[in-house]
Amino acid sequence: MPEADTEGARYQADKPQTAPGFFLKGSHQLDWGMKNRLARVFNPQSGRTVMLAVDHGYFQGPTTGLERIDLSIVPLLPNCDALFCTRGILRSVIPAESQKPMVLRASGGPSILKELSDEQIAMDMEDAVRLNAAGVGIQVFVGGEFETRSIHNMTRLVDAGLRCGMPVMGVTAVGTNMVRDARYFRLACRIIAELGAQYVKTYYVDDGFETVTASCPVPIVMAGGKKLPEIEALTMAYNAVQQGASGVDMGRNIFQSDAPKAMIQAVHAVVHQNMKPQHALDMFHSLKSQG
Ligand code: R5P
């Protein structure tokens, strides 16, 4: 017995095809592969991310807390949304079975012994694709000695990323003698976004951070910076997301904590659940005491 002819009804010709939007600021006109990679790093439900930054070795060597990434960082992988690391650490230490999105450090050159802005692109985009990266990151030294080269590095990386759908995170790298205020970060973040980075990593400032996020047309993730007492780091992360950041990319404030696993879970609650800093600190202490 042939099926009844329901073809006409099945086409639902009266309904326009769904046009899916995209949850990330300024990202709705990117290509599918780029969006898909971004949606692995940023949680589509909260629109935010907790990236764990452990790339420090690319210019600092074995930083405190990163002497043995296999022992200190691999156990934290289940608690981050993405890892920001070098390809050397990825290949040598991070288990390939991990399903966490990996954002790879793509710039380098000078060590802490030299002028840091004298960087080059330090990885082929082809290798990032080979490593199944979810993105790449690069320093941008606005106002630095090698400003033009640093910006040119980023624009070349963005061009390479666009060819294969790889998002680029531009990192505002501030020289030691430069003022870290909203005016500087507005300038640096806006330049990075205008020149094509898909998202920007920058520092929190107490005064005017909301103007930094408002004037940046793509998502901003807050950089952690030097180790602070836990309540201060949690407050900084809370303020940053309340003032428009799409999450954090924190390193030392997590892996140099007395209890890194407790700390990353507290940061996760602040970022994804808008948990207040004091409540998150209580959570930190409670998780810490449970070992
Ligand atoms: C800083 O600009 C670099 O990207 C890092 O090496 C790192 O990601 C910094 O993380 P944190 O300041 O949170 O330790």
Tab-separated table of C-alpha atoms and ligand atoms in Angstrom:
chain	number	residue	atom	x	y	z
A	1	MET	CA	0.000	0.000	0.000
A	2	PRO	CA	1.688	3.304	-1.040
A	3	GLU	CA	2.059	6.027	1.611
A	4	ALA	CA	-0.545	8.764	1.544
A	5	ASP	CA	0.810	11.765	-0.371
A	6	THR	CA	1.656	14.257	2.388
A	7	GLU	CA	4.451	15.980	0.517
A	8	GLY	CA	2.732	19.298	0.262
A	9	ALA	CA	2.268	19.550	4.032
A	10	ARG	CA	5.814	18.373	4.785
A	11	TYR	CA	7.399	21.309	2.942
A	12	GLN	CA	5.600	23.894	5.124
A	13	ALA	CA	5.971	26.414	2.336
A	14	ASP	CA	4.215	29.108	4.365
A	15	LYS	CA	7.023	29.198	6.988
A	16	PRO	CA	10.195	31.184	6.256
A	17	GLN	CA	13.397	29.216	6.860
A	18	THR	CA	14.854	29.791	10.319
A	19	ALA	CA	17.750	32.239	10.303
A	20	PRO	CA	19.877	31.347	13.326
A	21	GLY	CA	21.495	34.309	15.017
A	22	PHE	CA	24.731	34.082	16.961
A	23	PHE	CA	25.151	34.801	20.640
A	24	LEU	CA	28.513	36.572	20.655
A	25	LYS	CA	28.900	40.304	20.297
A	26	GLY	CA	29.962	41.402	16.821
A	27	SER	CA	30.349	37.815	15.616
A	28	HIS	CA	27.058	37.277	13.755
A	29	GLN	CA	28.552	37.835	10.290
A	30	LEU	CA	31.478	35.426	10.660
A	31	ASP	CA	31.633	32.164	8.743
A	32	TRP	CA	30.275	28.903	10.166
A	33	GLY	CA	33.612	27.331	11.091
A	34	MET	CA	34.738	30.447	12.902
A	35	LYS	CA	31.461	30.635	14.817
A	36	ASN	CA	31.615	26.952	15.642
A	37	ARG	CA	35.104	27.348	17.117
A	38	LEU	CA	33.990	30.420	19.090
A	39	ALA	CA	30.988	28.491	20.394
A	40	ARG	CA	33.359	25.860	21.767
A	41	VAL	CA	35.329	28.471	23.734
A	42	PHE	CA	32.373	30.651	24.817
A	43	ASN	CA	29.435	28.863	26.422
A	44	PRO	CA	26.379	29.550	24.223
A	45	GLN	CA	24.089	29.485	27.294
A	46	SER	CA	25.896	32.140	29.357
A	47	GLY	CA	27.725	33.768	26.444
A	48	ARG	CA	30.867	33.667	28.579
A	49	THR	CA	34.053	31.676	29.060
A	50	VAL	CA	36.554	30.704	31.719
A	51	MET	CA	39.802	30.238	29.827
A	52	LEU	CA	42.735	28.944	31.826
A	53	ALA	CA	45.926	30.733	30.715
A	54	VAL	CA	49.079	28.643	31.028
A	55	ASP	CA	51.087	30.017	28.101
A	56	HIS	CA	53.562	31.934	30.287
A	57	GLY	CA	56.465	29.627	29.466
A	58	TYR	CA	56.722	31.043	25.945
A	59	PHE	CA	58.700	33.976	27.331
A	60	GLN	CA	59.110	33.286	31.076
A	61	GLY	CA	60.186	29.646	31.161
A	62	PRO	CA	58.941	27.547	34.098
A	63	THR	CA	56.800	30.130	35.917
A	64	THR	CA	55.771	29.423	39.525
A	65	GLY	CA	52.867	26.995	39.381
A	66	LEU	CA	53.708	25.820	35.859
A	67	GLU	CA	56.887	23.866	36.619
A	68	ARG	CA	54.988	20.620	35.987
A	69	ILE	CA	51.939	21.278	33.855
A	70	ASP	CA	51.148	17.560	33.821
A	71	LEU	CA	50.724	17.669	37.602
A	72	SER	CA	49.325	21.164	38.211
A	73	ILE	CA	47.216	21.962	35.148
A	74	VAL	CA	45.978	18.720	33.587
A	75	PRO	CA	43.802	18.003	36.676
A	76	LEU	CA	42.147	21.413	36.197
A	77	LEU	CA	41.077	20.726	32.599
A	78	PRO	CA	37.569	19.508	33.533
A	79	ASN	CA	36.898	22.849	35.240
A	80	CYS	CA	37.857	25.278	32.477
A	81	ASP	CA	35.989	26.116	29.285
A	82	ALA	CA	39.200	26.346	27.245
A	83	LEU	CA	42.950	26.156	27.793
A	84	PHE	CA	45.290	28.873	26.497
A	85	CYS	CA	48.662	27.201	26.008
A	86	THR	CA	51.597	26.819	23.650
A	87	ARG	CA	51.771	24.127	20.999
A	88	GLY	CA	54.843	22.717	22.757
A	89	ILE	CA	52.897	22.063	25.953
A	90	LEU	CA	49.909	20.808	23.990
A	91	ARG	CA	51.939	18.192	22.142
A	92	SER	CA	54.134	17.157	25.070
A	93	VAL	CA	51.801	17.218	28.066
A	94	ILE	CA	48.101	17.707	27.300
A	95	PRO	CA	46.300	14.387	26.719
A	96	ALA	CA	45.043	14.190	23.139
A	97	GLU	CA	41.864	12.526	24.437
A	98	SER	CA	40.865	15.848	26.011
A	99	GLN	CA	37.758	17.352	24.469
A	100	LYS	CA	38.501	20.820	25.870
A	101	PRO	CA	38.970	23.535	23.282
A	102	MET	CA	42.599	24.606	22.986
A	103	VAL	CA	43.561	28.181	22.150
A	104	LEU	CA	47.185	28.294	21.087
A	105	ARG	CA	49.773	31.002	21.712
A	106	ALA	CA	50.886	32.047	18.234
A	107	SER	CA	53.438	34.788	18.949
A	108	GLY	CA	56.871	34.767	20.510
A	109	GLY	CA	60.495	35.693	20.150
A	110	PRO	CA	62.001	37.656	23.011
A	111	SER	CA	62.367	36.198	26.499
A	112	ILE	CA	61.931	38.204	29.697
A	113	LEU	CA	65.599	39.120	29.263
A	114	LYS	CA	64.875	41.259	26.191
A	115	GLU	CA	62.452	43.851	24.764
A	116	LEU	CA	59.137	41.980	24.827
A	117	SER	CA	57.456	43.903	22.021
A	118	ASP	CA	60.030	42.544	19.555
A	119	GLU	CA	57.770	39.569	18.774
A	120	GLN	CA	57.045	37.630	15.584
A	121	ILE	CA	54.318	35.230	14.590
A	122	ALA	CA	55.603	31.976	16.074
A	123	MET	CA	53.296	29.355	14.594
A	124	ASP	CA	51.874	28.546	11.154
A	125	MET	CA	48.108	28.609	10.947
A	126	GLU	CA	48.393	25.215	9.265
A	127	ASP	CA	49.788	23.810	12.508
A	128	ALA	CA	46.928	25.298	14.522
A	129	VAL	CA	44.492	23.519	12.199
A	130	ARG	CA	46.526	20.292	12.443
A	131	LEU	CA	46.272	20.527	16.241
A	132	ASN	CA	42.500	21.011	16.047
A	133	ALA	CA	42.829	24.361	17.841
A	134	ALA	CA	39.737	26.363	18.734
A	135	GLY	CA	41.633	29.626	18.330
A	136	VAL	CA	45.000	31.317	18.468
A	137	GLY	CA	46.279	34.188	20.586
A	138	ILE	CA	48.834	36.889	19.932
A	139	GLN	CA	50.278	39.831	21.881
A	140	VAL	CA	49.652	43.325	20.501
A	141	PHE	CA	51.970	46.002	21.868
A	142	VAL	CA	50.054	49.229	21.247
A	143	GLY	CA	52.445	52.024	22.212
A	144	GLY	CA	55.346	49.592	22.512
A	145	GLU	CA	58.736	49.949	20.889
A	146	PHE	CA	57.828	47.518	18.089
A	147	GLU	CA	54.191	48.609	17.845
A	148	THR	CA	53.881	48.529	14.055
A	149	ARG	CA	55.449	45.104	13.686
A	150	SER	CA	53.341	43.748	16.505
A	151	ILE	CA	50.146	45.018	14.891
A	152	HIS	CA	51.277	43.709	11.521
A	153	ASN	CA	51.901	40.310	13.124
A	154	MET	CA	48.296	40.322	14.297
A	155	THR	CA	46.810	41.367	10.966
A	156	ARG	CA	48.752	38.623	9.160
A	157	LEU	CA	47.560	36.098	11.721
A	158	VAL	CA	43.973	37.317	11.271
A	159	ASP	CA	44.286	36.925	7.490
A	160	ALA	CA	45.618	33.396	7.945
A	161	GLY	CA	42.838	32.645	10.444
A	162	LEU	CA	40.133	33.884	8.100
A	163	ARG	CA	41.378	31.503	5.406
A	164	CYS	CA	40.610	28.507	7.601
A	165	GLY	CA	38.010	29.702	10.108
A	166	MET	CA	40.361	30.112	13.074
A	167	PRO	CA	39.476	32.899	15.545
A	168	VAL	CA	42.297	35.159	16.695
A	169	MET	CA	42.453	36.534	20.239
A	170	GLY	CA	44.452	39.766	20.354
A	171	VAL	CA	46.051	40.381	23.752
A	172	THR	CA	46.719	43.944	24.913
A	173	ALA	CA	50.351	43.772	25.991
A	174	VAL	CA	51.218	46.761	28.128
A	175	GLY	CA	54.822	47.939	28.473
A	176	THR	CA	56.065	48.231	32.067
A	177	ASN	CA	56.414	52.019	31.780
A	178	MET	CA	52.901	52.556	30.387
A	179	VAL	CA	49.803	53.718	32.268
A	180	ARG	CA	47.188	50.973	32.617
A	181	ASP	CA	43.989	53.022	32.513
A	182	ALA	CA	40.686	52.910	30.648
A	183	ARG	CA	41.918	55.436	28.112
A	184	TYR	CA	44.835	53.200	27.124
A	185	PHE	CA	42.738	50.028	27.039
A	186	ARG	CA	39.998	51.699	24.965
A	187	LEU	CA	42.669	52.601	22.440
A	188	ALA	CA	44.386	49.219	22.412
A	189	CYS	CA	41.210	47.067	22.379
A	190	ARG	CA	39.607	49.135	19.668
A	191	ILE	CA	42.693	48.975	17.436
A	192	ILE	CA	42.869	45.199	17.887
A	193	ALA	CA	39.177	44.786	17.008
A	194	GLU	CA	39.245	47.219	14.095
A	195	LEU	CA	42.171	45.352	12.599
A	196	GLY	CA	40.257	42.097	12.665
A	197	ALA	CA	40.770	40.067	15.850
A	198	GLN	CA	37.661	38.066	16.684
A	199	TYR	CA	38.068	38.710	20.436
A	200	VAL	CA	40.350	40.642	22.745
A	201	LYS	CA	42.059	39.824	26.017
A	202	THR	CA	42.682	42.819	28.223
A	203	TYR	CA	43.173	43.886	31.828
A	204	TYR	CA	40.501	45.106	34.209
A	205	VAL	CA	40.673	48.695	35.440
A	206	ASP	CA	38.654	49.955	38.409
A	207	ASP	CA	37.700	53.181	36.730
A	208	GLY	CA	35.878	53.062	33.396
A	209	PHE	CA	36.175	49.394	32.393
A	210	GLU	CA	32.623	49.554	31.019
A	211	THR	CA	33.834	52.124	28.466
A	212	VAL	CA	36.499	49.647	27.333
A	213	THR	CA	33.923	46.905	26.714
A	214	ALA	CA	31.348	49.307	25.245
A	215	SER	CA	33.755	50.719	22.669
A	216	CYS	CA	35.133	47.336	21.638
A	217	PRO	CA	32.871	45.813	18.955
A	218	VAL	CA	33.909	42.209	19.706
A	219	PRO	CA	33.969	40.185	22.953
A	220	ILE	CA	36.517	41.007	25.631
A	221	VAL	CA	37.953	38.439	28.027
A	222	MET	CA	39.566	39.756	31.177
A	223	ALA	CA	43.245	38.970	31.744
A	224	GLY	CA	44.143	37.930	35.277
A	225	GLY	CA	47.519	39.505	35.933
A	226	LYS	CA	49.687	38.996	38.982
A	227	LYS	CA	48.471	36.876	41.884
A	228	LEU	CA	46.020	38.643	44.189
A	229	PRO	CA	44.245	37.448	47.334
A	230	GLU	CA	41.337	35.244	46.223
A	231	ILE	CA	38.636	37.732	47.220
A	232	GLU	CA	40.275	40.435	45.110
A	233	ALA	CA	40.628	38.169	42.072
A	234	LEU	CA	37.006	37.018	42.381
A	235	THR	CA	35.831	40.615	42.772
A	236	MET	CA	37.809	41.659	39.715
A	237	ALA	CA	36.302	38.834	37.644
A	238	TYR	CA	32.812	39.679	38.924
A	239	ASN	CA	33.177	43.374	38.124
A	240	ALA	CA	34.590	42.629	34.684
A	241	VAL	CA	31.676	40.427	33.585
A	242	GLN	CA	29.119	42.770	35.147
A	243	GLN	CA	30.720	45.578	33.149
A	244	GLY	CA	30.506	43.786	29.832
A	245	ALA	CA	33.369	41.278	29.631
A	246	SER	CA	32.474	37.936	28.025
A	247	GLY	CA	34.517	36.012	30.542
A	248	VAL	CA	38.091	35.674	31.704
A	249	ASP	CA	41.405	34.231	30.578
A	250	MET	CA	43.140	33.853	33.954
A	251	GLY	CA	46.376	32.159	34.829
A	252	ARG	CA	48.338	33.007	37.976
A	253	ASN	CA	45.247	33.878	40.017
A	254	ILE	CA	44.158	30.294	39.491
A	255	PHE	CA	47.269	28.128	39.323
A	256	GLN	CA	49.182	30.080	42.013
A	257	SER	CA	46.236	29.846	44.435
A	258	ASP	CA	46.642	27.565	47.478
A	259	ALA	CA	43.776	25.543	46.044
A	260	PRO	CA	43.679	25.941	42.244
A	261	LYS	CA	40.806	23.495	41.706
A	262	ALA	CA	38.649	25.292	44.238
A	263	MET	CA	39.609	28.666	42.788
A	264	ILE	CA	38.755	27.798	39.196
A	265	GLN	CA	35.357	26.505	40.299
A	266	ALA	CA	34.716	29.735	42.201
A	267	VAL	CA	35.719	31.789	39.143
A	268	HIS	CA	33.439	29.604	37.013
A	269	ALA	CA	30.480	30.387	39.306
A	270	VAL	CA	31.233	34.125	39.170
A	271	VAL	CA	31.493	34.122	35.378
A	272	HIS	CA	28.654	31.796	34.413
A	273	GLN	CA	26.207	32.220	37.305
A	274	ASN	CA	26.890	35.848	38.295
A	275	MET	CA	27.751	34.601	41.780
A	276	LYS	CA	28.689	37.485	44.088
A	277	PRO	CA	32.382	37.599	45.108
A	278	GLN	CA	31.804	36.946	48.826
A	279	HIS	CA	29.587	33.966	48.066
A	280	ALA	CA	32.208	32.684	45.602
A	281	LEU	CA	34.896	33.092	48.273
A	282	ASP	CA	32.791	30.997	50.676
A	283	MET	CA	32.496	28.401	47.929
A	284	PHE	CA	36.274	28.524	47.441
A	285	HIS	CA	36.923	27.931	51.169
A	286	SER	CA	34.394	25.158	51.340
A	287	LEU	CA	35.854	23.349	48.284
A	288	LYS	CA	39.362	23.936	49.611
A	289	SER	CA	38.512	22.386	52.965
A	290	GLN	CA	37.089	19.349	51.191
A	291	GLY	CA	40.507	18.920	49.608
B	1	R5P	C1	49.966	37.763	29.008
B	1	R5P	O1	49.802	38.709	28.353
B	1	R5P	C2	50.000	36.415	28.481
B	1	R5P	O2	48.999	36.121	27.617
B	1	R5P	C3	50.271	35.395	29.485
B	1	R5P	O3	51.424	34.780	29.467
B	1	R5P	C4	49.187	34.899	30.319
B	1	R5P	O4	48.116	34.504	29.570
B	1	R5P	C5	48.864	35.796	31.453
B	1	R5P	O5	47.953	35.233	32.342
B	1	R5P	P1	47.851	35.774	33.831
B	1	R5P	O6	48.276	37.213	33.817
B	1	R5P	O7	46.418	35.630	34.199
B	1	R5P	O8	48.744	34.953	34.682
